[in-house]
């Protein structure tokens, strides 16, 4: 079976232009999400809490792609789920297009959910195995009242599939009849079906093979231009983030430790964690690799149930001084647009 | 360096309801003593099945290593030896590190027991000697408080720590070859760097040969001396890391290299993905398996399958057009 070539037809597109500084579409202010840790089977009691997200603030301008990176358990996915209102934050504000979503009652929230969509990592578990692709795309449009006429909805489904590089006949197929890359395209079509303004991509290309991953990355880029989308791109693969994102926030143990323009962050990382993270990513070129200085980070990420006092990174940090274990560093703007939470760099 | 492992015309098939899957379709390669070789390719290209075939870990049925395949390890054919002998080699002279550190350790046995059992079996150590060596091994792979840790169960260890235990286990019987199947794919990038660094240091120190199976082209560039690229059950190109990355001669290798985003390149350049999808391995017909996705495909690619040819300085590629590709400087990334 020959695969969709939508990505290649758009090959002549200009390179992704950087969006102009403008109003922010999404603002996250001091977001906290703490999960209780319970013990006991019958009589459950809270024995502690996991501070999955602990005071995260950022904003995303219209048309921009913000990358959220970090290792397992750093809180990047929870942040995304809070933005999607799949989790209600413990505290903090999520302001979308000027409206604070946290203050909205559930009923009114529905209208906003349409505008904020998601593409999940695993194309195997995020599609209902018993639903035909067509039904899967039809349902959200019906529920949100996008189009009441069934035949026009059908036409729209065909159009969505085509946009995502899938033949129209796929509407009658089930997920198991498709490859991973095709399923991810269905996931993207589903997100687009409601004409969203904002899409949270949670590890959207991580499960795909290299050659298929590149196809989907190009598709995401094309869609951003075509439909004026804004992305929150959550990923652990820094090479992909570097390629796709205008700005990048690095998270560690529930906090943002560094935030900057993509070029600046990758060219001039300042936080010791970011430096170690970038150094750990191997570059696919043996000559470049042989010349690179590799800095291996010692130890492992501490438990978010019991994070270290002061700067959460200090037990693994090469620059750590005594004060680091006492007070928590604030994010400071050390260069225009480059924010770093470390007292030891300037 | 002398040849430690020689894989000769290995065919591994699976008999399924959909038909016969030719997972590994006639591959041949060597690994020398102490050498690090990477086998790269995408899902389903046969890289893991090929490696499992070395230790005869292919479940039969549905799997089958086809008659005529030969795998020589230090001169001995692994495929024709009896079960006792292969058990002796498995875990002894050849050991494996799997992708899933969560599932490849036994959850109901302590780490200590899993380490000492193997050594008592393969090295004939008594309990006290095995215990001493187990502590040494854990310290060697960077696990502190080894004595206490030996009494713990796998669930007490994080993913990175379990993979360290797996490496200790793999090294415990002084193997001559370690096969690591996606050893760091399930791990975070900083932990990945720790583990690969550790494997590199220890294999070099002990002169152990290493086969790393991975889909990560960055990992290959950083750690491998020689690279084998597989596609649809076949080897399409082999060379030193530098040859493969800087003068690839097979369109698939070129396609892979152009598909990966690179952190050290300027942003804003569009990726050039390989169009289409890998073929269905039950329906491979005549001709080059990469032909439907290949930008350089010609009529002859449909009629016959290109054989692996020497393309210079030990580099080997299976493409009719390798000369034309060599002339196009721009192809090099």
XYZ file of C-alpha atoms in Angstrom:
679
model
C 0.000 0.000 0.000
C 1.353 3.329 -0.951
C 1.197 5.974 1.601
C -0.056 9.451 1.629
C 2.106 12.044 0.080
C 0.485 15.162 1.378
C 3.673 16.144 3.147
C 5.658 16.081 -0.052
C 3.217 18.179 -2.052
C 3.749 20.965 0.398
C 7.448 20.709 -0.100
C 7.733 24.106 -1.738
C 6.378 25.877 1.319
C 8.574 28.546 2.719
C 10.402 27.582 5.873
C 8.327 28.085 9.002
C 8.361 31.781 9.700
C 8.689 32.968 13.245
C 5.462 34.496 14.425
C 5.591 38.186 15.166
C 5.467 39.245 18.758
C 1.806 39.593 19.487
C -0.877 38.998 22.021
C -0.771 35.740 23.849
C -3.441 33.178 23.119
C -2.774 31.089 26.175
C -1.460 32.172 29.506
C -0.624 29.805 32.301
C -0.053 31.530 35.627
C 1.496 29.876 38.637
C -0.059 26.515 37.801
C 0.067 23.872 40.504
C -1.214 20.334 40.371
C -0.662 18.167 43.401
C -1.875 14.580 43.510
C -2.572 12.938 46.865
C -0.730 9.690 47.517
C -3.066 7.264 49.230
C -2.361 4.140 51.183
C -4.690 1.366 52.262
C -7.259 -0.594 50.333
C -10.456 -0.110 52.318
C -9.614 2.805 54.583
C -7.690 5.057 52.290
C -5.741 7.895 53.719
C -3.460 10.426 52.142
C 0.132 9.845 53.158
C 1.647 12.598 51.093
C 1.373 14.361 47.830
C 3.125 14.363 44.517
C 3.785 17.868 43.339
C 3.548 17.008 39.662
C 3.397 20.636 38.612
C 4.569 23.169 41.119
C 4.222 26.781 40.083
C 4.560 26.879 36.312
C 3.947 30.045 34.296
C 4.290 30.650 30.584
C 2.416 32.220 27.738
C 2.006 31.228 24.115
C 1.420 33.762 21.373
C -0.969 33.134 18.542
C 0.666 31.099 15.787
C 3.581 30.123 17.958
C 4.778 26.651 18.916
C 6.018 26.376 22.459
C 8.009 23.267 23.298
C 7.744 21.777 26.765
C 10.611 19.396 27.411
C 11.949 17.377 30.280
C 12.362 13.793 31.379
C 9.758 11.340 32.700
C 7.933 12.682 35.696
C 8.928 16.313 35.247
C 5.276 17.358 34.952
C 5.137 18.253 31.274
C 2.205 15.983 30.482
C 0.283 17.055 33.596
C 0.779 20.665 32.529
C -0.705 19.777 29.145
C -3.638 17.983 30.742
C -4.359 21.019 32.912
C -4.349 23.250 29.827
C -6.800 20.811 28.233
C -8.937 20.916 31.369
C -8.611 17.158 31.657
C -7.240 17.838 35.118
C -8.472 20.628 37.331
C -5.405 22.382 38.722
C -4.815 22.587 42.454
C -4.225 26.301 42.010
C -3.245 28.774 39.347
C -4.880 30.218 36.288
C -5.213 29.092 32.717
C -6.283 32.015 30.589
C -7.271 31.227 27.026
C -8.057 34.112 24.719
C -8.637 36.385 27.695
C -10.954 34.017 29.576
C -9.892 32.289 32.753
C -10.940 28.678 32.198
C -10.619 27.875 35.877
C -13.528 30.144 36.721
C -15.899 28.706 34.134
C -18.577 26.232 35.198
C -18.408 22.867 33.422
C -21.346 23.725 31.213
C -19.671 26.761 29.706
C -16.359 25.014 29.468
C -17.657 22.738 26.698
C -17.624 25.547 24.170
C -13.977 26.218 25.010
C -12.988 22.598 24.782
C -13.739 22.729 21.082
C -11.038 25.332 20.594
C -8.365 23.414 22.494
C -7.658 19.969 21.090
C -5.070 17.287 21.706
C -2.956 14.787 19.795
C -1.763 11.938 21.995
C 1.416 9.919 21.847
C 0.194 6.433 21.343
C -1.772 5.984 18.149
C -2.584 2.457 19.311
C -4.413 3.263 22.518
C -5.870 6.677 21.732
C -8.216 5.413 19.027
C -11.255 3.312 19.913
C -10.587 -0.131 18.367
C -14.301 -0.773 17.792
C -15.025 2.431 15.961
C -14.581 3.058 12.284
C -12.387 6.009 11.480
C -15.350 7.816 9.935
C -17.452 7.468 13.094
C -14.542 8.625 15.159
C -14.315 11.845 13.159
C -18.084 12.268 12.953
C -18.818 12.043 16.655
C -17.054 15.181 17.892
C -18.560 17.241 15.065
C -22.017 16.021 15.995
C -21.581 16.618 19.705
C -20.221 20.100 19.267
C -22.786 20.971 16.617
C -20.177 21.844 13.984
C -22.387 20.583 11.173
C -25.900 19.209 11.551
C -26.298 17.828 8.041
C -24.976 14.215 7.918
C -24.042 14.259 4.254
C -22.131 17.482 4.688
C -20.414 15.935 7.691
C -19.411 13.016 5.481
C -17.921 15.381 2.963
C -16.037 17.107 5.740
C -14.651 13.760 6.962
C -13.311 13.008 3.498
C -11.765 16.448 3.433
C -10.153 16.010 6.849
C -8.680 12.681 5.821
C -7.282 14.201 2.666
C -5.743 17.108 4.572
C -3.969 14.590 6.784
C -2.757 12.623 3.795
C -5.115 9.652 4.030
C -7.341 8.317 1.247
C -11.089 8.858 1.623
C -11.792 5.134 1.838
C -10.101 5.006 5.242
C -13.338 6.352 6.738
C -14.681 2.803 6.576
C -11.691 1.194 8.228
C -10.912 0.224 11.785
C -7.726 1.282 13.591
C -6.224 -2.218 13.495
C -6.205 -2.106 9.710
C -3.778 0.782 9.744
C -0.102 1.338 10.505
C 1.134 3.478 13.382
C 1.826 6.455 11.136
C -1.624 6.274 9.563
C -3.258 6.074 12.972
C -1.393 9.145 14.094
C -2.760 10.933 11.023
C -6.257 9.907 12.124
C -5.507 11.345 15.568
C -4.515 14.592 13.892
C -7.635 14.600 11.691
C -9.767 14.089 14.779
C -8.125 17.021 16.520
C -8.724 19.179 13.435
C -12.361 18.141 13.034
C -13.541 20.792 15.468
C -11.634 23.688 13.886
C -9.491 24.233 16.960
C -7.316 27.259 17.544
C -4.920 25.520 19.834
C -3.557 21.979 19.890
C -1.654 20.264 22.668
C 0.669 17.719 21.040
C 1.651 15.312 23.795
C 4.591 13.273 22.466
C 2.715 13.269 19.167
C 5.566 11.855 17.094
C 7.527 9.911 19.724
C 6.147 6.475 18.937
C 6.831 6.673 15.219
C 9.727 5.339 13.191
C 12.231 7.852 11.891
C 10.957 8.014 8.310
C 7.300 8.174 9.347
C 8.085 10.658 12.106
C 9.499 13.079 9.555
C 6.293 12.812 7.490
C 4.135 13.641 10.514
C 6.411 16.496 11.629
C 6.056 18.053 8.181
C 2.293 17.553 8.311
C 2.078 19.319 11.686
C 4.076 22.209 10.263
C 1.879 22.491 7.170
C -1.284 22.440 9.252
C -0.004 25.184 11.485
C 0.398 27.460 8.470
C -2.790 26.409 6.767
C -5.116 26.702 9.736
C -3.326 29.313 11.783
C -2.814 26.942 14.673
C -0.944 27.415 17.897
C 0.786 24.400 19.436
C 1.939 23.388 22.858
C 4.412 20.697 21.862
C 5.238 18.353 24.719
C 8.126 16.020 23.962
C 11.243 14.451 25.352
C 13.062 14.315 22.015
C 15.052 17.521 21.932
C 16.021 17.237 18.269
C 12.360 17.232 17.272
C 11.603 20.124 19.620
C 14.498 22.091 18.206
C 13.105 21.545 14.739
C 9.463 22.404 15.447
C 9.327 24.950 18.246
C 9.761 28.707 18.301
C 10.294 28.842 22.029
C 11.157 26.120 24.512
C 10.527 25.652 28.233
C 12.611 23.080 30.094
C 10.974 21.429 33.087
C 12.530 19.571 35.987
C 10.575 18.116 38.915
C 7.450 20.176 38.372
C 9.160 23.480 37.681
C 10.337 25.397 34.657
C 14.085 25.837 34.991
C 14.723 27.616 31.719
C 12.659 29.258 29.010
C 13.939 30.915 25.889
C 13.673 31.300 22.175
C 14.559 27.987 20.514
C 17.686 29.282 18.805
C 18.869 30.901 22.015
C 18.102 27.899 24.216
C 19.883 25.396 21.997
C 22.712 27.756 21.095
C 23.298 29.221 24.501
C 21.801 27.064 27.252
C 22.392 28.595 30.673
C 20.794 26.385 33.302
C 23.080 23.501 34.314
C 20.230 21.017 33.799
C 19.533 22.234 30.280
C 23.237 21.994 29.490
C 23.406 18.415 30.717
C 20.228 17.517 28.876
C 21.505 18.891 25.569
C 24.862 17.243 26.036
C 23.169 13.876 26.546
C 21.397 13.998 23.174
C 23.557 12.218 20.622
C 23.846 13.922 17.244
C 23.557 11.652 14.208
C 27.033 12.353 12.898
C 30.056 10.425 14.159
C 32.486 13.230 13.288
C 30.507 15.829 15.238
C 30.047 13.365 18.093
C 33.771 12.647 18.345
C 34.456 16.359 18.824
C 31.707 17.031 21.340
C 32.394 17.283 25.016
C 30.019 14.961 26.811
C 28.869 15.843 30.227
C 27.073 12.996 31.951
C 24.653 13.925 34.657
C 25.141 11.993 37.872
C 22.351 10.278 39.741
C 18.676 10.200 38.970
C 15.664 12.459 39.300
C 14.527 12.512 42.947
C 10.987 11.480 43.838
C 8.440 14.242 43.264
C 6.799 13.111 46.512
C 9.758 14.303 48.420
C 11.595 16.889 46.319
C 14.884 18.316 47.604
C 14.646 21.627 49.476
C 15.698 24.837 47.781
C 16.580 24.398 44.142
C 15.157 21.026 43.089
C 18.186 20.369 40.891
C 20.906 21.057 43.453
C 21.741 17.439 44.446
C 22.807 16.702 40.853
C 24.188 20.122 40.012
C 27.859 20.821 39.354
C 27.487 24.497 40.172
C 25.621 23.964 43.424
C 26.759 26.018 46.425
C 25.517 25.949 49.972
C 22.716 28.440 49.412
C 21.119 26.301 46.716
C 19.652 23.898 49.235
C 18.082 26.717 51.217
C 16.241 28.986 48.841
C 14.383 28.256 45.679
C 15.696 30.225 42.703
C 13.257 32.452 40.832
C 13.063 32.536 37.050
C 15.085 35.608 36.066
C 15.320 37.192 32.654
C 19.081 37.108 32.117
C 18.940 38.086 28.462
C 15.990 39.459 26.539
C 13.406 36.668 26.488
C 15.779 34.169 28.120
C 14.585 33.114 31.562
C 16.695 30.988 33.889
C 15.991 29.696 37.392
C 19.519 29.489 38.765
C 21.372 31.773 41.116
C 24.776 30.650 39.907
C 24.578 31.869 36.322
C 24.420 35.430 35.125
C 41.320 -8.839 14.839
C 39.933 -12.294 14.429
C 36.331 -12.999 13.641
C 34.271 -13.860 16.675
C 30.858 -14.136 15.093
C 30.040 -14.981 11.507
C 26.436 -14.868 10.407
C 26.067 -16.583 7.030
C 22.951 -16.328 4.905
C 20.562 -16.276 7.857
C 16.881 -16.686 7.017
C 14.307 -16.520 9.793
C 10.627 -16.927 8.969
C 7.383 -16.861 10.866
C 4.425 -18.912 9.760
C 1.312 -16.862 10.459
C -2.312 -16.965 9.367
C -1.531 -14.069 7.045
C 1.179 -16.050 5.323
C 4.893 -16.582 5.739
C 6.685 -13.547 7.128
C 10.250 -13.425 5.932
C 11.490 -11.454 8.932
C 15.161 -12.040 8.176
C 15.811 -12.707 4.542
C 19.360 -13.837 3.972
C 21.716 -11.683 5.991
C 25.451 -12.197 6.421
C 27.875 -10.232 8.577
C 30.846 -10.673 10.913
C 31.729 -9.257 14.271
C 35.381 -9.232 15.347
C 36.697 -9.714 18.867
C 36.120 -6.574 20.938
C 34.342 -4.679 18.192
C 31.180 -2.562 18.580
C 28.730 -3.019 15.732
C 25.373 -1.276 15.445
C 22.438 -2.745 13.563
C 19.984 -0.014 12.609
C 16.646 0.044 10.911
C 13.011 0.774 11.565
C 10.331 -1.385 13.200
C 9.922 -4.688 11.452
C 13.168 -4.583 9.491
C 14.318 -7.772 11.177
C 17.053 -6.329 13.353
C 15.784 -7.892 16.587
C 14.757 -11.215 15.056
C 18.203 -11.445 13.496
C 19.824 -11.003 16.884
C 17.478 -13.402 18.646
C 18.297 -15.989 16.005
C 21.941 -15.913 17.087
C 20.990 -17.364 20.463
C 18.190 -19.501 19.018
C 15.606 -17.564 20.978
C 13.054 -17.729 18.180
C 9.909 -19.515 19.364
C 9.225 -22.513 17.152
C 6.479 -22.657 15.912
C 5.601 -20.099 14.561
C 9.231 -19.145 13.987
C 11.745 -21.064 11.954
C 15.400 -20.567 11.198
C 15.643 -21.883 7.673
C 17.904 -24.805 6.836
C 21.177 -23.648 5.324
C 21.569 -20.640 7.625
C 24.808 -20.701 9.579
C 25.928 -18.739 12.608
C 29.514 -19.418 13.618
C 30.662 -18.301 17.036
C 34.395 -18.775 17.534
C 34.216 -21.321 14.731
C 31.352 -23.363 16.170
C 27.945 -23.438 14.468
C 25.364 -22.236 16.987
C 22.465 -23.427 14.869
C 23.519 -27.063 14.680
C 24.771 -27.604 18.228
C 22.664 -29.519 20.749
C 20.486 -27.811 23.364
C 22.889 -28.377 26.249
C 25.729 -26.755 24.436
C 23.719 -23.692 23.331
C 22.477 -23.230 26.906
C 26.075 -23.165 27.978
C 26.876 -20.431 25.492
C 23.721 -18.448 26.135
C 24.308 -16.262 29.179
C 27.878 -17.542 29.363
C 29.908 -16.593 26.319
C 27.154 -14.587 24.680
C 24.815 -12.535 26.820
C 21.949 -10.216 26.066
C 20.676 -6.898 27.332
C 17.041 -6.331 26.442
C 15.053 -3.174 25.947
C 12.660 -3.612 28.825
C 14.496 -3.546 32.129
C 11.045 -3.786 33.709
C 10.233 -7.189 32.268
C 13.562 -8.877 31.714
C 14.355 -9.347 35.394
C 12.422 -11.863 37.466
C 10.201 -9.818 39.824
C 10.017 -12.447 42.579
C 13.746 -13.109 42.949
C 16.251 -10.798 44.592
C 18.847 -9.128 42.414
C 21.515 -11.037 44.329
C 19.956 -14.398 43.560
C 19.581 -13.601 39.873
C 23.228 -12.572 39.666
C 24.722 -15.402 41.699
C 22.595 -18.155 40.144
C 23.982 -17.409 36.706
C 27.573 -17.295 37.914
C 27.293 -20.482 39.915
C 25.880 -22.201 36.877
C 28.251 -20.891 34.239
C 31.450 -20.224 36.174
C 31.057 -22.981 38.749
C 31.550 -20.580 41.665
C 30.402 -21.462 45.167
C 27.868 -19.226 46.954
C 30.459 -17.166 48.840
C 32.566 -16.500 45.757
C 29.484 -15.687 43.710
C 28.303 -13.236 46.375
C 31.667 -11.493 46.383
C 31.672 -11.216 42.629
C 28.062 -9.966 42.610
C 29.049 -7.101 44.900
C 32.015 -6.297 42.657
C 29.786 -6.292 39.596
C 27.195 -3.955 41.111
C 29.927 -1.569 42.139
C 31.393 -1.740 38.681
C 28.105 -0.694 37.076
C 27.758 2.173 39.539
C 25.243 0.867 42.041
C 26.137 2.053 45.524
C 25.581 0.125 48.757
C 25.910 -3.054 46.725
C 25.592 -5.424 49.634
C 22.219 -4.029 50.686
C 21.016 -3.723 47.087
C 21.698 -7.409 46.434
C 18.970 -8.326 48.878
C 16.410 -6.134 47.108
C 13.901 -7.026 44.390
C 13.695 -5.481 40.921
C 10.769 -3.235 41.925
C 13.059 -1.438 44.361
C 15.123 -0.227 41.423
C 14.389 2.564 38.950
C 14.441 1.895 35.206
C 18.009 3.150 34.814
C 19.171 1.125 37.820
C 17.511 -2.028 36.485
C 19.313 -1.564 33.211
C 22.564 -1.307 35.201
C 21.675 -4.594 36.875
C 21.050 -6.095 33.428
C 24.504 -4.963 32.344
C 26.045 -6.448 35.480
C 24.204 -9.665 34.699
C 25.367 -9.606 31.102
C 28.983 -9.133 32.172
C 28.856 -11.538 35.094
C 30.082 -14.636 33.258
C 32.857 -12.896 31.324
C 31.164 -13.108 27.926
C 32.977 -12.548 24.647
C 29.932 -11.012 23.000
C 27.037 -8.934 24.314
C 23.942 -8.375 22.213
C 22.079 -5.268 23.368
C 18.623 -4.943 21.850
C 17.472 -1.313 22.145
C 19.182 -1.129 25.547
C 18.232 2.481 26.250
C 15.053 3.053 24.289
C 12.867 2.946 27.395
C 15.107 5.319 29.334
C 15.299 9.097 29.637
C 17.985 10.811 27.651
C 20.326 11.655 30.563
C 20.014 8.086 31.854
C 20.528 6.794 28.310
C 23.816 8.654 28.170
C 24.894 7.168 31.526
C 24.063 3.612 30.465
C 25.679 3.800 27.020
C 28.777 5.420 28.465
C 28.952 2.605 31.007
C 28.548 -0.088 28.352
C 31.219 1.484 26.210
C 33.746 1.745 29.051
C 33.154 -1.746 30.367
C 33.170 -3.519 27.004
C 36.388 -1.719 26.034
C 38.021 -2.542 29.350
C 37.147 -6.200 29.110
C 37.560 -6.553 25.363
C 33.993 -7.736 24.898
C 32.416 -7.438 21.453
C 29.096 -5.595 21.390
C 26.193 -5.647 18.975
C 23.860 -2.707 19.599
C 20.485 -2.949 17.944
C 18.793 0.419 17.744
C 16.655 2.743 15.672
C 18.365 5.815 17.112
C 20.849 7.201 14.592
C 22.358 9.482 17.212
C 23.229 6.583 19.488
C 24.845 4.795 16.572
C 26.943 7.825 15.661
C 28.188 8.219 19.204
C 28.947 4.618 20.059
C 29.431 2.340 17.058
C 32.544 1.579 15.061
C 30.741 -0.253 12.307
C 27.144 0.079 11.166
C 24.794 -2.371 9.481
C 21.637 -0.873 7.966
C 18.690 -3.221 7.541
C 15.487 -2.842 5.548
C 12.689 -5.377 5.079
C 14.724 -8.288 6.405
C 17.829 -7.552 4.361
C 21.085 -5.778 4.907
C 21.131 -2.832 2.513
C 24.393 -1.228 3.564
C 27.393 -1.819 5.818
C 30.348 0.396 6.564
C 32.228 2.289 9.222
C 30.183 4.886 11.068
C 31.901 7.623 9.150
C 31.232 6.005 5.771
C 27.572 5.426 6.557
C 26.963 8.969 7.784
C 29.180 10.895 5.402
C 29.066 8.951 2.159
C 26.035 6.707 2.275
C 25.593 4.691 -0.914
C 22.139 3.235 -0.432
C 19.038 5.404 -0.990
C 17.453 4.084 2.205
C 20.425 5.128 4.331
C 20.370 8.524 2.636
C 16.624 8.769 3.278
C 17.006 7.907 6.960
C 19.714 10.501 7.470
C 17.619 13.190 5.803
C 14.586 12.278 7.917
C 16.110 12.972 11.308
C 15.960 16.463 12.702
C 19.358 17.559 13.974
C 19.948 19.741 16.970
C 23.207 21.077 15.564
C 21.692 22.354 12.326
C 19.991 25.679 11.732
C 16.251 25.632 12.328
C 13.666 26.237 9.658
C 14.875 23.673 7.164
C 12.173 21.289 6.112
C 12.722 17.597 6.794
C 12.849 15.304 3.791
C 10.993 12.196 4.859
C 11.013 8.904 3.021
C 7.593 8.721 1.436
C 5.348 5.724 1.859
C 5.704 2.875 4.287
C 7.813 -0.239 4.765
C 6.524 -3.200 2.747
C 4.367 -6.036 4.013
C 6.847 -8.840 4.691
C 4.381 -11.530 3.680
C 4.091 -10.070 0.199
C 7.655 -9.423 -0.817
C 8.009 -10.208 -4.484
C 10.871 -9.928 -6.903
C 13.040 -6.875 -6.981
C 14.495 -4.443 -4.507
C 12.239 -4.183 -1.419
C 12.961 -0.460 -1.132
C 11.943 0.271 -4.742
C 8.391 1.602 -4.024
C 9.799 4.339 -1.784
C 12.982 5.012 -3.713
C 13.502 8.226 -5.663
C 16.114 6.547 -7.875
C 14.164 3.411 -8.724
C 14.372 2.179 -12.317
C 12.871 -0.681 -14.280
C 15.652 -3.096 -13.433
C 14.999 -2.546 -9.692
C 11.633 -4.176 -10.229
C 12.988 -7.151 -12.123
C 15.831 -8.247 -9.896
C 17.087 -7.747 -6.387
C 20.407 -5.909 -6.172
C 23.132 -7.866 -4.398
C 25.460 -6.361 -1.812
C 28.442 -4.927 -3.675
C 31.695 -3.487 -2.538
C 31.474 0.273 -3.001
C 34.949 1.062 -1.750
C 37.131 0.718 1.331
C 35.130 -2.089 2.848
C 31.806 -0.326 2.504
C 29.071 -2.522 1.026
C 25.726 -1.491 -0.437
C 22.869 -3.237 -2.225
C 21.877 -0.757 -4.902
C 22.223 -0.821 -8.696
C 22.693 2.922 -8.617
C 25.408 3.218 -6.009
C 27.846 4.685 -8.521
C 25.422 7.374 -9.576
C 24.723 8.089 -5.923
C 28.423 8.382 -5.226
C 28.711 11.145 -7.821
C 26.103 13.277 -6.165
C 28.053 15.079 -3.498
C 24.939 16.862 -2.339
C 23.545 13.610 -1.009
C 25.943 13.578 1.846
C 24.229 15.273 4.714
